[in-house]
Short mmCIF file of C-alpha atoms and ligand atoms in Angstrom, two decimals:
data_model
loop_
_atom_site.label_atom_id
_atom_site.label_comp_id
_atom_site.label_asym_id
_atom_site.label_seq_id
_atom_site.Cartn_x
_atom_site.Cartn_y
_atom_site.Cartn_z
CA MET A 126 -100.44 71.80 11.32
CA LYS A 127 -103.39 72.38 14.07
CA LYS A 128 -101.43 70.49 16.08
CA LYS A 129 -98.09 71.57 15.96
CA LEU A 130 -99.49 75.73 16.24
CA ILE A 131 -101.23 74.81 19.53
CA SER A 132 -97.74 72.74 20.93
CA ILE A 133 -95.76 75.35 19.67
CA LEU A 134 -98.43 78.86 21.77
CA LEU A 135 -98.55 76.37 24.67
CA SER A 136 -95.10 76.40 24.63
CA VAL A 137 -94.60 79.63 24.45
CA MET A 138 -97.07 80.11 27.22
CA VAL A 139 -94.65 77.70 29.76
CA ILE A 140 -91.54 79.48 28.37
CA SER A 141 -93.55 83.76 29.10
CA SER A 142 -94.13 82.26 32.30
CA LEU A 143 -91.07 81.70 33.58
CA LEU A 144 -89.86 84.64 31.88
CA VAL A 145 -88.37 87.77 34.54
CA GLY A 146 -90.67 90.60 34.45
CA CYS A 147 -93.77 89.51 32.75
CA GLY A 148 -95.99 91.69 34.41
CA LYS A 149 -96.93 89.48 36.93
CA LYS A 150 -97.37 90.56 40.81
CA ASP A 151 -94.62 91.77 42.77
CA THR A 152 -97.03 90.33 46.05
CA GLU A 153 -98.58 87.09 46.70
CA THR A 154 -100.26 86.15 49.45
CA SER A 155 -102.01 82.67 50.18
CA THR A 156 -104.91 81.51 52.52
CA ASN A 157 -103.68 78.48 54.67
CA ASP A 158 -105.75 79.32 57.42
CA GLY A 159 -104.93 78.88 60.71
CA GLY A 160 -101.84 77.87 59.61
CA LYS A 161 -98.01 80.53 60.55
CA LYS A 162 -97.63 82.94 58.68
CA ILE A 163 -93.80 82.72 56.71
CA GLY A 164 -93.29 86.17 55.04
CA VAL A 165 -90.43 85.84 52.65
CA ALA A 166 -89.38 88.74 50.56
CA MET A 167 -87.59 88.83 47.42
CA PRO A 168 -85.36 91.06 45.66
CA THR A 169 -86.54 91.30 42.32
CA LYS A 170 -88.52 89.87 39.33
CA ASP A 171 -85.94 91.24 36.39
CA LEU A 172 -83.55 87.64 36.92
CA GLN A 173 -85.25 84.77 36.49
CA ARG A 174 -83.65 82.88 39.53
CA TRP A 175 -85.75 84.92 41.89
CA ASN A 176 -88.66 83.96 40.33
CA GLN A 177 -88.00 80.62 40.52
CA ASP A 178 -86.58 81.11 44.41
CA GLY A 179 -90.09 82.75 45.01
CA ALA A 180 -92.79 79.90 42.82
CA ASN A 181 -90.53 77.76 44.65
CA MET A 182 -91.21 78.79 48.39
CA LYS A 183 -94.41 79.88 48.14
CA LYS A 184 -95.32 75.87 46.85
CA GLU A 185 -92.99 73.55 49.61
CA LEU A 186 -94.72 76.04 52.73
CA GLU A 187 -98.33 75.90 51.04
CA ALA A 188 -97.80 72.23 51.09
CA ALA A 189 -96.25 72.13 54.54
CA GLY A 190 -99.41 74.26 55.03
CA TYR A 191 -98.35 77.43 55.70
CA GLN A 192 -99.60 80.99 54.89
CA VAL A 193 -96.91 83.09 53.10
CA ASP A 194 -96.49 86.24 52.19
CA LEU A 195 -94.49 87.10 48.78
CA GLN A 196 -93.63 90.50 48.40
CA TYR A 197 -90.67 90.98 45.47
CA ALA A 198 -89.04 94.60 45.95
CA ASN A 199 -87.59 95.42 42.17
CA ASN A 200 -84.27 95.58 43.28
CA ASP A 201 -85.18 98.77 45.33
CA ILE A 202 -83.90 98.90 49.10
CA ALA A 203 -86.90 101.21 50.13
CA THR A 204 -89.67 98.89 48.75
CA GLN A 205 -87.76 95.86 50.47
CA VAL A 206 -87.85 97.70 53.76
CA SER A 207 -91.38 99.00 53.57
CA GLN A 208 -92.36 94.73 52.56
CA ILE A 209 -90.83 93.99 55.86
CA GLU A 210 -92.18 96.44 58.30
CA ASN A 211 -95.47 95.55 56.95
CA MET A 212 -94.49 91.56 57.14
CA ILE A 213 -93.77 92.47 60.62
CA THR A 214 -96.51 94.19 61.48
CA SER A 215 -98.39 92.05 59.59
CA LYS A 216 -97.59 89.27 62.13
CA VAL A 217 -95.32 86.86 60.10
CA ASP A 218 -94.67 84.11 62.39
CA ALA A 219 -90.84 84.42 61.02
CA LEU A 220 -89.26 85.57 57.55
CA VAL A 221 -87.04 84.83 54.75
CA ILE A 222 -84.91 87.26 53.00
CA ALA A 223 -83.23 87.64 49.63
CA SER A 224 -81.47 90.66 50.30
CA ILE A 225 -80.72 93.07 47.54
CA ASP A 226 -78.18 95.91 49.94
CA GLY A 227 -77.59 93.25 52.12
CA GLY A 228 -76.33 96.08 54.99
CA SER A 229 -79.36 98.10 54.41
CA LEU A 230 -81.66 95.93 56.89
CA GLY A 231 -80.58 96.85 60.40
CA THR A 232 -83.09 99.05 61.54
CA VAL A 233 -86.49 97.30 59.60
CA LEU A 234 -84.45 93.26 61.15
CA ALA A 235 -83.80 95.14 65.06
CA GLU A 236 -88.09 95.61 64.51
CA ALA A 237 -87.88 92.21 63.71
CA LYS A 238 -86.22 91.34 67.05
CA SER A 239 -88.07 92.71 69.19
CA ALA A 240 -91.26 90.97 68.08
CA ASN A 241 -89.65 88.03 68.15
CA ILE A 242 -89.78 87.51 64.08
CA PRO A 243 -86.95 84.44 63.52
CA VAL A 244 -85.46 85.46 60.18
CA ILE A 245 -83.13 83.41 57.48
CA ALA A 246 -81.44 84.90 55.56
CA TYR A 247 -81.91 83.75 52.07
CA ASP A 248 -79.34 83.09 49.51
CA ARG A 249 -77.59 86.15 50.35
CA LEU A 250 -76.17 87.41 53.86
CA ILE A 251 -78.15 89.97 55.91
CA MET A 252 -74.92 92.01 57.22
CA ASP A 253 -74.50 93.86 61.04
CA THR A 254 -77.62 91.99 62.58
CA ASP A 255 -77.79 90.23 65.52
CA ALA A 256 -82.15 89.39 64.47
CA VAL A 257 -80.84 86.93 61.67
CA SER A 258 -81.35 83.45 62.96
CA TYR A 259 -79.55 81.28 59.83
CA TYR A 260 -78.40 80.98 57.06
CA ALA A 261 -79.76 79.24 53.40
CA THR A 262 -77.49 79.28 50.82
CA PHE A 263 -75.20 76.91 48.33
CA ASP A 264 -72.10 77.18 48.73
CA ASN A 265 -70.97 80.23 47.51
CA TYR A 266 -66.82 79.89 47.43
CA MET A 267 -67.60 76.76 46.01
CA VAL A 268 -69.03 78.44 43.40
CA GLY A 269 -65.83 80.41 42.49
CA THR A 270 -63.38 77.63 42.65
CA ILE A 271 -65.53 75.05 40.88
CA GLN A 272 -65.43 77.82 38.12
CA GLY A 273 -62.42 78.78 38.10
CA GLN A 274 -61.02 74.61 38.08
CA TYR A 275 -63.48 74.52 34.95
CA ILE A 276 -61.04 77.48 33.34
CA VAL A 277 -58.32 75.57 34.10
CA ASP A 278 -59.42 71.98 32.80
CA GLN A 279 -60.63 73.50 29.99
CA LEU A 280 -57.44 75.15 29.02
CA ASP A 281 -55.75 71.92 30.41
CA LEU A 282 -53.21 75.14 32.12
CA ASP A 283 -51.10 72.21 34.45
CA ASN A 284 -50.08 70.65 31.42
CA GLN A 285 -50.09 74.33 28.32
CA ALA A 286 -47.12 76.99 28.46
CA GLY A 287 -50.31 78.97 27.01
CA PRO A 288 -49.71 82.36 28.42
CA PHE A 289 -53.57 82.21 27.90
CA ASN A 290 -55.19 85.75 27.99
CA ILE A 291 -58.10 86.45 30.29
CA GLU A 292 -60.76 89.14 31.41
CA LEU A 293 -62.47 89.72 35.61
CA PHE A 294 -65.74 89.33 36.01
CA THR A 295 -67.34 89.44 39.54
CA GLY A 296 -70.87 91.06 41.25
CA SER A 297 -72.43 93.23 43.05
CA PRO A 298 -70.18 95.24 46.15
CA ASP A 299 -73.35 95.01 48.47
CA ASP A 300 -73.88 91.43 47.76
CA ASN A 301 -72.25 89.90 50.47
CA ASN A 302 -71.71 86.48 47.93
CA ALA A 303 -70.20 88.27 45.22
CA ARG A 304 -67.08 88.18 47.22
CA TYR A 305 -66.75 84.54 47.90
CA PHE A 306 -67.85 83.59 44.25
CA PHE A 307 -65.07 85.38 43.53
CA GLY A 308 -62.64 85.37 46.11
CA GLY A 309 -63.18 81.05 44.86
CA ALA A 310 -62.97 81.30 42.01
CA MET A 311 -59.15 83.54 42.52
CA ASP A 312 -58.16 81.85 44.70
CA VAL A 313 -58.05 78.38 41.87
CA LEU A 314 -56.89 81.09 39.21
CA ASN A 315 -54.25 83.05 41.02
CA PRO A 316 -51.37 80.21 40.49
CA TYR A 317 -51.39 80.37 36.82
CA ILE A 318 -52.26 84.59 37.17
CA GLU A 319 -48.89 84.78 38.96
CA SER A 320 -46.36 81.73 37.00
CA GLY A 321 -47.96 83.82 33.85
CA LYS A 322 -49.52 81.19 32.42
CA LEU A 323 -53.09 83.59 32.44
CA VAL A 324 -52.21 86.77 32.00
CA VAL A 325 -54.94 89.80 32.85
CA VAL A 326 -54.29 92.08 29.49
CA SER A 327 -56.29 94.68 31.16
CA GLY A 328 -55.09 94.39 34.47
CA GLN A 329 -58.07 94.57 36.00
CA LYS A 330 -57.82 91.85 39.22
CA GLU A 331 -59.30 93.79 41.87
CA PHE A 332 -62.63 93.16 44.02
CA GLU A 333 -63.55 96.60 42.92
CA GLU A 334 -62.49 97.11 39.67
CA VAL A 335 -64.51 94.01 38.53
CA ALA A 336 -67.83 94.29 40.36
CA THR A 337 -71.13 94.86 39.24
CA LEU A 338 -73.15 97.11 40.70
CA ASN A 339 -76.62 95.40 40.92
CA TRP A 340 -75.43 92.19 38.94
CA SER A 341 -77.25 94.05 35.49
CA THR A 342 -75.99 92.84 32.53
CA GLU A 343 -75.50 96.52 30.65
CA GLU A 344 -73.01 97.15 33.06
CA ALA A 345 -71.46 93.93 32.54
CA GLN A 346 -71.32 94.69 28.46
CA LYS A 347 -70.45 98.26 29.11
CA ARG A 348 -67.28 97.42 30.23
CA MET A 349 -66.65 94.77 28.40
CA GLU A 350 -67.49 97.48 25.12
CA ASN A 351 -64.57 98.87 26.68
CA LEU A 352 -62.12 96.79 27.46
CA ILE A 353 -62.09 94.80 23.55
CA THR A 354 -61.53 98.78 22.94
CA ALA A 355 -59.19 99.23 25.08
CA ASN A 356 -57.16 95.69 25.06
CA TYR A 357 -57.99 93.04 21.93
CA ALA A 358 -59.17 95.38 18.93
CA ASN A 359 -55.86 94.94 17.76
CA GLY A 360 -56.13 91.17 17.22
CA THR A 361 -54.72 90.19 20.51
CA LYS A 362 -57.02 87.16 22.13
CA LEU A 363 -58.96 86.57 23.96
CA ASP A 364 -59.03 83.43 25.60
CA VAL A 365 -61.06 83.73 28.48
CA VAL A 366 -63.75 85.54 30.41
CA LEU A 367 -64.44 84.89 34.48
CA SER A 368 -68.22 85.82 34.61
CA SER A 369 -69.35 84.80 38.55
CA ASN A 370 -73.30 84.87 37.22
CA ASP A 371 -75.18 84.44 34.03
CA SER A 372 -76.73 88.01 33.99
CA CYS A 373 -73.32 89.38 34.10
CA ALA A 374 -72.89 86.77 31.25
CA ILE A 375 -75.05 87.50 29.42
CA GLY A 376 -73.72 90.60 28.80
CA ILE A 377 -70.39 89.95 28.10
CA THR A 378 -71.47 87.57 24.92
CA ASN A 379 -73.84 90.49 23.78
CA ALA A 380 -70.43 93.04 23.51
CA LEU A 381 -68.14 89.42 22.12
CA VAL A 382 -71.30 88.68 19.54
CA GLY A 383 -71.03 92.49 18.69
CA ALA A 384 -67.42 92.49 18.54
CA GLY A 385 -67.86 90.00 15.80
CA TYR A 386 -66.82 86.53 17.78
CA THR A 387 -68.79 83.65 16.56
CA LYS A 388 -69.36 80.32 18.28
CA GLU A 389 -65.39 79.11 16.08
CA ASN A 390 -63.55 81.89 18.62
CA PHE A 391 -65.44 82.47 21.29
CA PRO A 392 -63.63 82.98 24.85
CA ILE A 393 -64.52 80.27 27.55
CA LEU A 394 -67.04 81.50 29.71
CA THR A 395 -68.21 80.69 32.69
CA GLY A 396 -71.64 81.72 34.22
CA GLN A 397 -74.57 80.93 37.67
CA ASP A 398 -77.55 79.72 38.05
CA CYS A 399 -78.46 78.46 34.37
CA ASP A 400 -80.65 81.19 33.04
CA ILE A 401 -82.90 79.61 30.18
CA THR A 402 -80.97 82.71 28.05
CA SER A 403 -77.67 81.41 29.11
CA VAL A 404 -78.56 77.40 28.69
CA LYS A 405 -79.28 78.50 24.71
CA ASN A 406 -76.45 79.96 24.92
CA ILE A 407 -74.36 77.28 25.92
CA LEU A 408 -75.88 75.18 24.06
CA ALA A 409 -74.89 77.43 21.37
CA GLY A 410 -71.57 77.28 22.26
CA THR A 411 -71.02 80.98 23.09
CA GLN A 412 -70.88 80.77 26.95
CA SER A 413 -69.26 77.99 27.88
CA MET A 414 -70.59 77.12 31.52
CA SER A 415 -73.11 77.73 34.44
CA ILE A 416 -73.25 77.39 37.91
CA PHE A 417 -76.31 74.86 38.14
CA LYS A 418 -78.30 75.74 41.84
CA ASP A 419 -81.39 73.81 41.98
CA THR A 420 -83.66 76.17 43.84
CA ARG A 421 -85.86 73.38 44.38
CA THR A 422 -83.41 72.04 47.08
CA LEU A 423 -83.01 75.64 49.26
CA ALA A 424 -86.73 75.95 48.76
CA THR A 425 -86.83 72.99 50.26
CA LYS A 426 -83.90 73.12 53.03
CA VAL A 427 -85.16 76.54 54.05
CA VAL A 428 -88.99 74.93 55.06
CA GLU A 429 -87.42 71.89 56.65
CA MET A 430 -85.47 74.55 59.13
CA LEU A 431 -88.20 77.35 59.45
CA THR A 432 -90.89 73.71 60.83
CA ALA A 433 -87.59 73.44 63.29
CA ILE A 434 -87.80 76.67 64.21
CA MET A 435 -91.34 76.07 64.76
CA GLU A 436 -91.76 73.52 65.98
CA GLY A 437 -88.76 74.00 68.41
CA LYS A 438 -86.66 71.67 67.47
CA GLU A 439 -83.09 71.15 66.48
CA VAL A 440 -82.85 73.84 63.38
CA PRO A 441 -80.55 71.71 59.80
CA ILE A 442 -77.53 73.31 59.63
CA ASN A 443 -73.77 72.18 59.04
CA ASP A 444 -71.74 75.09 58.62
CA THR A 445 -70.55 77.36 61.70
CA LYS A 446 -67.22 79.12 61.05
CA THR A 447 -67.54 80.88 57.70
CA TYR A 448 -70.63 83.06 57.39
CA ASP A 449 -69.48 86.25 59.97
CA ASN A 450 -72.54 88.35 58.99
CA GLY A 451 -70.37 91.43 61.04
CA THR A 452 -72.03 90.90 64.24
CA GLY A 453 -70.68 87.22 65.18
CA ILE A 454 -71.24 83.20 62.77
CA ILE A 455 -74.69 83.32 61.38
CA PRO A 456 -75.41 78.81 61.84
CA THR A 457 -75.81 77.90 58.06
CA TYR A 458 -77.38 75.42 55.83
CA LEU A 459 -74.62 75.08 52.68
CA CYS A 460 -76.30 73.03 49.98
CA GLU A 461 -73.43 71.95 47.76
CA PRO A 462 -73.04 73.75 43.56
CA VAL A 463 -72.96 72.04 40.14
CA PHE A 464 -72.05 72.94 37.19
CA ALA A 465 -73.95 72.56 33.95
CA ASP A 466 -72.65 72.46 30.95
CA ALA A 467 -73.45 71.10 26.81
CA ASP A 468 -72.32 67.17 28.14
CA ASN A 469 -74.45 66.59 31.30
CA TYR A 470 -76.74 69.66 31.31
CA LYS A 471 -79.65 66.94 29.92
CA GLU A 472 -78.79 65.13 32.58
CA LEU A 473 -79.23 68.17 35.17
CA LEU A 474 -81.75 70.26 33.81
CA ILE A 475 -84.16 68.15 31.82
CA ASP A 476 -84.44 64.82 32.45
CA SER A 477 -84.32 65.90 36.48
CA GLY A 478 -87.75 68.31 35.22
CA TYR A 479 -86.05 71.31 35.92
CA TYR A 480 -86.63 72.68 32.23
CA THR A 481 -88.25 71.10 29.42
CA GLU A 482 -86.23 70.26 27.05
CA ASP A 483 -88.32 73.21 24.40
CA GLN A 484 -88.08 76.15 26.49
CA VAL A 485 -83.59 75.86 25.95
CA LYS A 486 -84.48 74.90 22.54
C1 LIG B 546 -77.14 84.80 43.91
C2 LIG B 546 -76.48 84.53 42.35
C3 LIG B 546 -77.20 84.93 41.23
C4 LIG B 546 -77.15 87.18 41.70
C5 LIG B 546 -77.91 88.14 40.84
C6 LIG B 546 -76.98 86.17 44.29
O1 LIG B 546 -77.38 86.46 45.10
O2 LIG B 546 -76.84 83.92 44.69
O3 LIG B 546 -77.02 83.56 42.23
O4 LIG B 546 -76.47 85.25 40.52
O5 LIG B 546 -76.82 87.20 42.67
O6 LIG B 546 -78.79 88.13 41.39
#
């Protein structure tokens, strides 16, 4: 009994340490005396993935001998700008930035450029500034095509006549990634919408209509509730919801559960990030899948890129044509996303050591 209690307490501690917010400091500095210093600016602690990104980056950079100044900006653009300003003043040797609003960092990054500080845009491209040296991310377009293809396969759209009813959700309009996610998914889904096998009952298909500011769970929930009231209250069946990520999928799930949907009639619902809440929902039979972007892979790659920059060696990149930030193409390293669902989560998420089984139970 006592043993069980201790093990429950331990798993609660492990989970809480991974969970969002949880009163952790927004600033983490390290000393690796004599090592070069890297400033790492992350958008927010509100989403689990950025906590993992930050923690992995710090761990890997320190292991490679760097000092790290890691900052989270609570999704506030002015805070992120001033954090980056401070990093420049404190003479960091390089900056790694996951931006909040990709279009708002031009002025501060001009300072970085004149101080000869290389900048790696992390996960999200930083727009309209020539101060960005490299971009490292997961293949954002592929994230969307995998989500779209998952829907096609689950509904067996090539063999079924349908029609199936679908609603569409994507992310924040100030995040360049959102257009790639949505564009990739729609490139797969559009032919089926055009042939009438998929029907967007609300008629809301344009990026601006389906975007979710700040990737907010609450906004997604509100919009799903409104869509249900306006289009599905009369018994019309909702078969699929495309959601670009997990924070939106969680809001969508809340709305659907609130409207009485159960795992028996839950629509197919996509997501991205494999946040713990979403993995639990996948195992509970509500959310169907989530794109798995192993943040350890991205961190390792960024450290490799930084080291090459510092040593004046060739920087690993594998894409020189996709990501134009308004000032030209930014040389990019694209990691490959995959999807996790109830069938393969164990191998992908547990056996790989990303989560423990207890965390997702
Ligand atoms: C990231 C996603 C994440 C979203 C919300 C995007 O830029 O690529 O992984 O779900 O932001 O934070």
